[in-house]
PDB file of C-alpha atoms in Angstrom:
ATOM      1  CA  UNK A1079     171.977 -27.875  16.466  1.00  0.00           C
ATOM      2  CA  UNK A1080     168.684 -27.617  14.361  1.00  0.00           C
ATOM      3  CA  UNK A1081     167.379 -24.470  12.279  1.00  0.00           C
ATOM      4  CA  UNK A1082     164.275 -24.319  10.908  1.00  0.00           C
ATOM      5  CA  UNK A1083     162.971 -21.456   8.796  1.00  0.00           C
ATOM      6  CA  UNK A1084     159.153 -20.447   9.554  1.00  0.00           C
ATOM      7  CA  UNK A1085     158.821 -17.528   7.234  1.00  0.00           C
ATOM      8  CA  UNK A1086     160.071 -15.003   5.022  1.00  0.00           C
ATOM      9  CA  UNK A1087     158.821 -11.538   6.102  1.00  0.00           C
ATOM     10  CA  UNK A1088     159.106  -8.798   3.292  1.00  0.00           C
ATOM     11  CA  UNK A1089     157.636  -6.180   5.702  1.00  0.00           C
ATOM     12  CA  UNK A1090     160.027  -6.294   8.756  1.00  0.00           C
ATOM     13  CA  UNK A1091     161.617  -3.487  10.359  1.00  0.00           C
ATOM     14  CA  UNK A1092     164.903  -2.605   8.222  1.00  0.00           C
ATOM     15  CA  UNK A1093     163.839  -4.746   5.276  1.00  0.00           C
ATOM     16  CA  UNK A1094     162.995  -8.595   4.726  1.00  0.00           C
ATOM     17  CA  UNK A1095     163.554 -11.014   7.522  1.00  0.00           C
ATOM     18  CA  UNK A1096     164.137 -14.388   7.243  1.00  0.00           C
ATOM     19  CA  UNK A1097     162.244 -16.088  10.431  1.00  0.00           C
ATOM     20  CA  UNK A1098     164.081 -19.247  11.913  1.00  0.00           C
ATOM     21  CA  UNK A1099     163.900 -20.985  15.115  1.00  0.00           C
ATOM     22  CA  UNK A1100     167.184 -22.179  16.659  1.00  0.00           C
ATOM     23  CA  UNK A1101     167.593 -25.288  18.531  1.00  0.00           C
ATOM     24  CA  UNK A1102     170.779 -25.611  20.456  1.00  0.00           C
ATOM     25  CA  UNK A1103     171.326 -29.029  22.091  1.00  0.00           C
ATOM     26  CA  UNK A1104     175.358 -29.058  21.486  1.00  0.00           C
ATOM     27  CA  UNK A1105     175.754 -28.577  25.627  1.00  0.00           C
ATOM     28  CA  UNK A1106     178.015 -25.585  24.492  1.00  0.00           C
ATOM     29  CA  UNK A1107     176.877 -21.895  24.175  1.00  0.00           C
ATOM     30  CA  UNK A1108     176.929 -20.677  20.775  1.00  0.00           C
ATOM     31  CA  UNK A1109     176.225 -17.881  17.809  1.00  0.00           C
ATOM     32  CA  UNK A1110     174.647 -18.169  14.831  1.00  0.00           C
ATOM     33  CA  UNK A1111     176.047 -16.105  11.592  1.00  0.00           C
ATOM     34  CA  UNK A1112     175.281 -15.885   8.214  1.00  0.00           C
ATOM     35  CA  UNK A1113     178.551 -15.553   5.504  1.00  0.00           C
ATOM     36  CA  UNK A1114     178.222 -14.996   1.695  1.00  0.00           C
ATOM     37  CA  UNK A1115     174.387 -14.669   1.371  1.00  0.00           C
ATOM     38  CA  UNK A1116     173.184 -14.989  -2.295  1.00  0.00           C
ATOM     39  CA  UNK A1117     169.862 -13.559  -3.384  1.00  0.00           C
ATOM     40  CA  UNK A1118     168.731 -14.209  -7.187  1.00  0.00           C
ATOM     41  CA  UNK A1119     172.464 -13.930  -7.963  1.00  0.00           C
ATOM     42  CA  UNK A1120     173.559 -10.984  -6.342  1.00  0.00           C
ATOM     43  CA  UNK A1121     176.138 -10.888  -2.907  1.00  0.00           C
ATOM     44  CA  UNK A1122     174.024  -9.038  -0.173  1.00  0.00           C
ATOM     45  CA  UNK A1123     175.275  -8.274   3.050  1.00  0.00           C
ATOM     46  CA  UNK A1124     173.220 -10.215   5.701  1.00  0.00           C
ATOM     47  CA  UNK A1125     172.447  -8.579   9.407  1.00  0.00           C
ATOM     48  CA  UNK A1126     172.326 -11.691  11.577  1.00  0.00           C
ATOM     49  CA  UNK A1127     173.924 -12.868  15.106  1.00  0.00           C
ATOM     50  CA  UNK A1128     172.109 -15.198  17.073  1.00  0.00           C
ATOM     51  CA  UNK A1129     173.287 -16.325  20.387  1.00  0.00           C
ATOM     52  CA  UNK A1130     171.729 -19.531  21.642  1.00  0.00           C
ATOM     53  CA  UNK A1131     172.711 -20.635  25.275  1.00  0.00           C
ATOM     54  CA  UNK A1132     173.331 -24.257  25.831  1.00  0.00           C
ATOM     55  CA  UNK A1133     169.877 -26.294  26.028  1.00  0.00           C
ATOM     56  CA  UNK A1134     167.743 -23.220  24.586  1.00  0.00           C
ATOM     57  CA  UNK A1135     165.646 -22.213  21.625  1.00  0.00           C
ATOM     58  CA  UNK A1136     165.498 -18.990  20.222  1.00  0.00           C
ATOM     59  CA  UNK A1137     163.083 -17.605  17.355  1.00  0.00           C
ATOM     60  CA  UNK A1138     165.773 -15.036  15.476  1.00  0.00           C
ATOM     61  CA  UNK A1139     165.726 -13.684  11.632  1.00  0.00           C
ATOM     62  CA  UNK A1140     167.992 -13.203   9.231  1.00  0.00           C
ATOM     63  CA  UNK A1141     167.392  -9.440   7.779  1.00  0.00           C
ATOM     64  CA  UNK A1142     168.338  -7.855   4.102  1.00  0.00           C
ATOM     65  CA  UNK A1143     168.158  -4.500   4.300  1.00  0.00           C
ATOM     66  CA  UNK A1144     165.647  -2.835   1.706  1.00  0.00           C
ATOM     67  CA  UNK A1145     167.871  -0.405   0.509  1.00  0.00           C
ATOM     68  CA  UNK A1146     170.445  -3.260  -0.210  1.00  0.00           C
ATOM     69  CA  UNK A1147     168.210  -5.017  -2.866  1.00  0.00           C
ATOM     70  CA  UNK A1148     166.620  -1.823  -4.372  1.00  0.00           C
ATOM     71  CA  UNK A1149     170.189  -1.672  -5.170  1.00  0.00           C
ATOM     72  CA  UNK A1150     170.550  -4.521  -6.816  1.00  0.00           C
ATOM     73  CA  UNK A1151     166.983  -4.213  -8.127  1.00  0.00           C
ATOM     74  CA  UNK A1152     165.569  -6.925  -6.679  1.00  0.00           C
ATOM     75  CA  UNK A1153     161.991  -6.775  -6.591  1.00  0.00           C
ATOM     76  CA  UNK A1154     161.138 -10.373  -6.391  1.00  0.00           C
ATOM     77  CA  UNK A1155     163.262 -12.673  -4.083  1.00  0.00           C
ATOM     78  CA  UNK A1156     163.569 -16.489  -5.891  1.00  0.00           C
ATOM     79  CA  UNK A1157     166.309 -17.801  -3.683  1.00  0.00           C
ATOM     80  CA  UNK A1158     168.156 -17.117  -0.908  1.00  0.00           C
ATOM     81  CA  UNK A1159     171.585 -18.839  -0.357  1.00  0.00           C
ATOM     82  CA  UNK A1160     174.306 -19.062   2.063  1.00  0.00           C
ATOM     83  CA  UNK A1161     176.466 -20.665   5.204  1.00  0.00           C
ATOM     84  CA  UNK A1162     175.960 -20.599   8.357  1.00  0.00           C
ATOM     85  CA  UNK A1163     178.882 -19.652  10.622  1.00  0.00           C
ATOM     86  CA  UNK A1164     178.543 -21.325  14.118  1.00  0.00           C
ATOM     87  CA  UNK A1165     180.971 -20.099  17.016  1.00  0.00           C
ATOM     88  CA  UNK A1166     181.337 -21.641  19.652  1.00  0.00           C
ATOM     89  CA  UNK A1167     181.491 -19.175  23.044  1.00  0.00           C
ATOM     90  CA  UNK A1168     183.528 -20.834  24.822  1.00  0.00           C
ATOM     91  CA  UNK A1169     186.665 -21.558  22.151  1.00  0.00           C
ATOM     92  CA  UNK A1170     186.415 -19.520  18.750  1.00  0.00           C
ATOM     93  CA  UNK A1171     189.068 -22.235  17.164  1.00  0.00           C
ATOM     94  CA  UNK A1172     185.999 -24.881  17.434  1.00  0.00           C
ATOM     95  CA  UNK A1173     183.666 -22.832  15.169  1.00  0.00           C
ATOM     96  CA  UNK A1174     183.097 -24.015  11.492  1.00  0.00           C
ATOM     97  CA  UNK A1175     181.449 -22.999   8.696  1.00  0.00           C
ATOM     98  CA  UNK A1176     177.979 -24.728   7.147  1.00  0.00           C
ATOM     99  CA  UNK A1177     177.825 -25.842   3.817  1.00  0.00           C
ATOM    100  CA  UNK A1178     175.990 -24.011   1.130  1.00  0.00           C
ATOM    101  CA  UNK A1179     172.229 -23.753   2.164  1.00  0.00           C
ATOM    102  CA  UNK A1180     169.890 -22.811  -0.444  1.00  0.00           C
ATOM    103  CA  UNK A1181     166.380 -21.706   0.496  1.00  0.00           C
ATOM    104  CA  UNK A1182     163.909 -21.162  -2.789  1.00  0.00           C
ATOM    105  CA  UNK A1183     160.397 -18.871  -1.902  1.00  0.00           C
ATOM    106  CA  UNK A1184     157.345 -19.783  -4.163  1.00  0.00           C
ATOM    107  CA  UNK A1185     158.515 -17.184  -6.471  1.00  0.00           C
ATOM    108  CA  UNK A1186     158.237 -18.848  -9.999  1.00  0.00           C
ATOM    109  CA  UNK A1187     160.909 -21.128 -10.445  1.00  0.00           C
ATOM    110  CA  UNK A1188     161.224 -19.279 -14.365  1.00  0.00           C
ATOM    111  CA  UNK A1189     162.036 -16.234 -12.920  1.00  0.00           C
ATOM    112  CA  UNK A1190     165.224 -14.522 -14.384  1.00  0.00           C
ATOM    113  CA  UNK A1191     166.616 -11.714 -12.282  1.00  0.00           C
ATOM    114  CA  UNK A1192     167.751  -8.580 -14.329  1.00  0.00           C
ATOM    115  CA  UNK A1193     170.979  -7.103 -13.760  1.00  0.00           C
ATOM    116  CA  UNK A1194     171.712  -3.368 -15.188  1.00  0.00           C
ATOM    117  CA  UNK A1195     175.050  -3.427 -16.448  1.00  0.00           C
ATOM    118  CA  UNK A1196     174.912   0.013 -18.145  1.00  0.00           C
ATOM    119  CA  UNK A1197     177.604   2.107 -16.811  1.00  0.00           C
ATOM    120  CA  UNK A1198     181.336   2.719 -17.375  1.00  0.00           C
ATOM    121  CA  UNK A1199     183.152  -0.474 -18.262  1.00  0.00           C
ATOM    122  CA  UNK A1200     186.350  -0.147 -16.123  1.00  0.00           C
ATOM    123  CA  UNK A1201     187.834  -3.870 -15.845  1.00  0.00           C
ATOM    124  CA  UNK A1202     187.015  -6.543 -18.162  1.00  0.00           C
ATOM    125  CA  UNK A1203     189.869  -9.170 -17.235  1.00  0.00           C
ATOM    126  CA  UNK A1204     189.933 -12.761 -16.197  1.00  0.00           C
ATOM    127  CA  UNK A1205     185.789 -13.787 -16.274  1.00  0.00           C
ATOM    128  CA  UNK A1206     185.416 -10.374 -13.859  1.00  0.00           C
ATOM    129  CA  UNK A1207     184.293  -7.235 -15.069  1.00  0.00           C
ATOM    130  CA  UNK A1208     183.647  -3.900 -13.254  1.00  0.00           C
ATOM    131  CA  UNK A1209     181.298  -1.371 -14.208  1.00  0.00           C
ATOM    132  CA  UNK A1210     181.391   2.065 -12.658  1.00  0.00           C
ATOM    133  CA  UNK A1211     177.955   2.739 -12.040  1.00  0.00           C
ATOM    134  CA  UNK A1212     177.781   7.102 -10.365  1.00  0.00           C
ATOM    135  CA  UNK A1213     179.506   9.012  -8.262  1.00  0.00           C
ATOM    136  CA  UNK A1214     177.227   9.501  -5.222  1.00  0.00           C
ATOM    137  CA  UNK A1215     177.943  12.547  -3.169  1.00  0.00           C
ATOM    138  CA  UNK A1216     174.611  12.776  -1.518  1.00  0.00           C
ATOM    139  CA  UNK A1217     175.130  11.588   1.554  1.00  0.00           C
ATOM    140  CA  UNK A1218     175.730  13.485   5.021  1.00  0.00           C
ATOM    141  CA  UNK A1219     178.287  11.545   6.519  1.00  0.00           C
ATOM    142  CA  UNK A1220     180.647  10.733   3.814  1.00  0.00           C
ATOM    143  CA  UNK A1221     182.333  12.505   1.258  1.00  0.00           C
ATOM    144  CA  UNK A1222     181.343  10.360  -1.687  1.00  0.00           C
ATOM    145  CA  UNK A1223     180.944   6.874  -2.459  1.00  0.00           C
ATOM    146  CA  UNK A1224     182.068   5.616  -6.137  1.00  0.00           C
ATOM    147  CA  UNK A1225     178.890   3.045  -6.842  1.00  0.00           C
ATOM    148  CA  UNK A1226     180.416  -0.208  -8.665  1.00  0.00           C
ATOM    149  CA  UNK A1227     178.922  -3.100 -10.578  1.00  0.00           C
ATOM    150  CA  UNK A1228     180.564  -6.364 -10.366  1.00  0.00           C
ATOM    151  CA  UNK A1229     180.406  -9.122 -12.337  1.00  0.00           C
ATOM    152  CA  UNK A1230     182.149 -12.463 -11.476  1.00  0.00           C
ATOM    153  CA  UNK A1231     181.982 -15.586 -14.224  1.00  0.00           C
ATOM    154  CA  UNK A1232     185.570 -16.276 -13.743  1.00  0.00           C
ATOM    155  CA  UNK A1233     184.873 -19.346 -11.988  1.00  0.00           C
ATOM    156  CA  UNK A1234     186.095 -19.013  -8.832  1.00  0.00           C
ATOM    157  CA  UNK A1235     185.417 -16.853  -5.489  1.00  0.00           C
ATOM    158  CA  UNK A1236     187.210 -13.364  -5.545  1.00  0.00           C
ATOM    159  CA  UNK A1237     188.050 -10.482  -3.013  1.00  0.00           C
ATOM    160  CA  UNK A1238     188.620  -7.402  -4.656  1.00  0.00           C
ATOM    161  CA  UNK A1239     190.946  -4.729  -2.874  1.00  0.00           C
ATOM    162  CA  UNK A1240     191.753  -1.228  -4.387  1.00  0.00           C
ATOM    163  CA  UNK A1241     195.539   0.028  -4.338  1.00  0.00           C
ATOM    164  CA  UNK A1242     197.109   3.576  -5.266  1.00  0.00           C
ATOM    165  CA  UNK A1243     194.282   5.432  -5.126  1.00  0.00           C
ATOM    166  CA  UNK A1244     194.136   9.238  -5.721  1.00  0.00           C
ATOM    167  CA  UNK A1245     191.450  11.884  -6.013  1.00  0.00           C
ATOM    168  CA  UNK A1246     192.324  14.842  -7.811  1.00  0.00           C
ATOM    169  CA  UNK A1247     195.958  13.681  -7.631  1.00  0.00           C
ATOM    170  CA  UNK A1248     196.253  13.328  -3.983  1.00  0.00           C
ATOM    171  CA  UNK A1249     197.123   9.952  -2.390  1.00  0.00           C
ATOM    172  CA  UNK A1250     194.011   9.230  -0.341  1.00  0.00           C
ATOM    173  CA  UNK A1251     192.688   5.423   1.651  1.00  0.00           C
ATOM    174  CA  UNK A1252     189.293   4.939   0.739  1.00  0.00           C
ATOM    175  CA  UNK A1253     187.326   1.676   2.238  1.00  0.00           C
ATOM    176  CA  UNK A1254     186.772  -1.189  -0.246  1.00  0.00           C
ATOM    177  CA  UNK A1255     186.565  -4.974  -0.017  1.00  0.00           C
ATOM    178  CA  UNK A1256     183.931  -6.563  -1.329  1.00  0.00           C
ATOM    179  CA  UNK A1257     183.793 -11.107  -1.606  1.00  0.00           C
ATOM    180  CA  UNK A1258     182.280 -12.344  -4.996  1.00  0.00           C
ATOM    181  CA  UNK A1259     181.345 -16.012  -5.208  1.00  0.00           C
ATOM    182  CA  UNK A1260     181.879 -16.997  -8.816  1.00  0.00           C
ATOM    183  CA  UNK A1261     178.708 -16.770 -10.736  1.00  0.00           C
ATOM    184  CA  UNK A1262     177.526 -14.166  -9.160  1.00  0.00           C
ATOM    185  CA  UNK A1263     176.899 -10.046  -9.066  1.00  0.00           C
ATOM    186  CA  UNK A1264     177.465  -7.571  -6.419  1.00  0.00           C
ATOM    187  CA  UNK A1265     176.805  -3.807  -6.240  1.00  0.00           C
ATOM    188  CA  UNK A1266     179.346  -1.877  -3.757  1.00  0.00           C
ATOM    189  CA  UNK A1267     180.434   1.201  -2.937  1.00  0.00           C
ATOM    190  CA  UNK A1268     184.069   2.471  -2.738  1.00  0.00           C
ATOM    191  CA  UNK A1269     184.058   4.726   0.089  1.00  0.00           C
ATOM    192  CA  UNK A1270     185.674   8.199   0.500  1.00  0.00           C
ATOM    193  CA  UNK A1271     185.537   9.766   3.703  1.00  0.00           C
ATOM    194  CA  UNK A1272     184.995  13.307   4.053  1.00  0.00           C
ATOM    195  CA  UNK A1273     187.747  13.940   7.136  1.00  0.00           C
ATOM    196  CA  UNK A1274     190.089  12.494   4.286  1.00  0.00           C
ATOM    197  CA  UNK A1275     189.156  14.700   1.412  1.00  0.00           C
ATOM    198  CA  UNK A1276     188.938  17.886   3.600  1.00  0.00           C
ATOM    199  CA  UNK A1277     192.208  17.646   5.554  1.00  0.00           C
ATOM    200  CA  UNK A1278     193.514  17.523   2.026  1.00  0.00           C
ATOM    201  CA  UNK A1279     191.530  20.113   0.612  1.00  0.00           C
ATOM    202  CA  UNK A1280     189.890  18.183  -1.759  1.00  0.00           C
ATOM    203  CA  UNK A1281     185.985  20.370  -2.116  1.00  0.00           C
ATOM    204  CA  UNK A1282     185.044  18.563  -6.157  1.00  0.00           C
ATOM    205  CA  UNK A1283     186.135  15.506  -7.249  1.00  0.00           C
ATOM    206  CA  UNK A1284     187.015  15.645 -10.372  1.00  0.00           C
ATOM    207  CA  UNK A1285     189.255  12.896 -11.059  1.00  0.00           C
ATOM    208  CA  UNK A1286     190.131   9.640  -9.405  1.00  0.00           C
ATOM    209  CA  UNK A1287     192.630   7.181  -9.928  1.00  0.00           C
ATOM    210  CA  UNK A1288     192.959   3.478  -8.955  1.00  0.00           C
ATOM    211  CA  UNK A1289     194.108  -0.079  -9.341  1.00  0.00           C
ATOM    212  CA  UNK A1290     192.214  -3.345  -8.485  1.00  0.00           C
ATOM    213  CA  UNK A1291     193.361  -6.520  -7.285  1.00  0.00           C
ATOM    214  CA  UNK A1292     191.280  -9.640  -7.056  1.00  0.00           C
ATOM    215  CA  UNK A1293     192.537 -12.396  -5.651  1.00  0.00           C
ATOM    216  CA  UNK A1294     191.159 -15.841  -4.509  1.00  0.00           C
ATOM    217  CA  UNK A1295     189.182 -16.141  -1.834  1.00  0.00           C
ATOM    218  CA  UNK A1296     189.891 -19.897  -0.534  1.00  0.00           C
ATOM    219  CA  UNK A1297     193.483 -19.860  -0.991  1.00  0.00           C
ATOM    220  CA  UNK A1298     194.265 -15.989  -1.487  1.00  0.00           C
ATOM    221  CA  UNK A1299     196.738 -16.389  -4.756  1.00  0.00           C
ATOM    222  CA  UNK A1300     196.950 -13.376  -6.761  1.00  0.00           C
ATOM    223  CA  UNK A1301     193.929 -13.599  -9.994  1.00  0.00           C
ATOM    224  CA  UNK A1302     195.122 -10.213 -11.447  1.00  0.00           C
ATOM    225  CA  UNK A1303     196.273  -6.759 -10.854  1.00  0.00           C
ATOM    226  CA  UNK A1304     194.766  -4.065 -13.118  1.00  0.00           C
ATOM    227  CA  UNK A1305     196.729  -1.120 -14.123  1.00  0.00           C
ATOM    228  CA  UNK A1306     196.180   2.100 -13.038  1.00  0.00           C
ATOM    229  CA  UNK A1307     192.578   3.314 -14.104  1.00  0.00           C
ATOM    230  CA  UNK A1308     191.558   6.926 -14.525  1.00  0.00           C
ATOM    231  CA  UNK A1309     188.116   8.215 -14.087  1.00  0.00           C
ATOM    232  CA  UNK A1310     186.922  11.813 -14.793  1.00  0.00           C
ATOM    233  CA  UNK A1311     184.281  13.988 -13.868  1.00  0.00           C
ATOM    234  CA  UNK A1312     182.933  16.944 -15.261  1.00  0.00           C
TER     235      UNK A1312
END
């Protein structure tokens, strides 16, 4: 198997592509993932499947969507980093995991990326800390999305999970999980959806409450549980 990146498009369709050409001369089928991309520091979700038939090439990209690092307010992409997952067609127990690939642009190797951390501090504990960021009820399909900062020098990978969460003191399931490699940032959103908060008859949000627990991420052992954390709005 031999990948070979050609370019790094900032105007693609959804956002920046990463151009590679994949070489497949395994004699199995296979498809090409990307897991726990890194750009300038920050986890970014990575839109990528590549399936290369035994004996082909295939010119594919790797895409960030641009909404994903005005988030994280990246304007100027250093380095990108991450493994490749390769799964093999035929049997799924054969597929592995890369190591680390780092790919550096001509970006000046001086460059620091900035990382806003003003917001409400909500978990300082262990090398992680959480910022709460806004309260985003803007969009059309969801009821709201709770916009978090986090901040990972613990020195080891974390999966953060939410438990006990309520919204105006009703029990309610939101969507969270987010990976952080240690070292590095990631914005995310903890999701509410609007079926949810309308079969309960939730219209305002003004309060939400919620525990986090990070664990590791190679050999899932509980890091910490927080407390129960209360957040108001007016």
């Amino acid at each position: 198997l031999k990948i070979t990146v050609k370019s790094l498009d900032c105007d693609g369709w959804m956002g920046v592509e990463l151009k590679y050409l994949a070489e497949n001369e395994s004699g199995k089928p296979i498809m090409l993932q990307a897991a726990d991309l890194v750009v300038n520091g920050f986890m970014v979700d990575p839109i990528m499947s590549t399936e290369l038939p035994s004996g082909e090439s295939v010119d594919s990209a790797l895409t960030i969507m641009a909404e994903d690092l005005e988030a994280a307010g990246i304007e100027t992409i250093q380095y990108l980093e991450f493994n490749l997952r390769v799964i093999d067609s035929n049997d799924w127990s054969k597929s592995f995991n890369t190591d680390r690939i780092r790919i550096e642009t001509n970006a000046d190797p001086a460059y620091t990326q900035k990382v806003d951390e003003s917001g409400t501090l909500l978990v300082e504990q262990g090398g992680v800390r959480i910022i709460m960021k806004e309260l985003d009820t803007r969009s059309s399909y969801i009821a709201a999305e709770l916009i978090v900062l986090i901040e990972n020098n613990s020195g080891r990978d974390i999966s953060l999970t939410v438990r006990d969460v309520s919204v105006n003191g009703i029990m309610v399931s939101p969507i969270f999980y987010v990976d952080v490699l240690s070292g590095t940032n990631a914005f995310t959103e903890l999701i509410f959806l609007e079926e949810e908060l309308k079969s309960n008859d939730i219209v305002d949000i003004k309060e939400i409450e919620l525990s986090f627990d990070a664990i590791d991420k190679n050999d899932w052992h509980t890091i910490f549980e927080t407390e129960a954390i209360k957040i108001t709005f007016d």
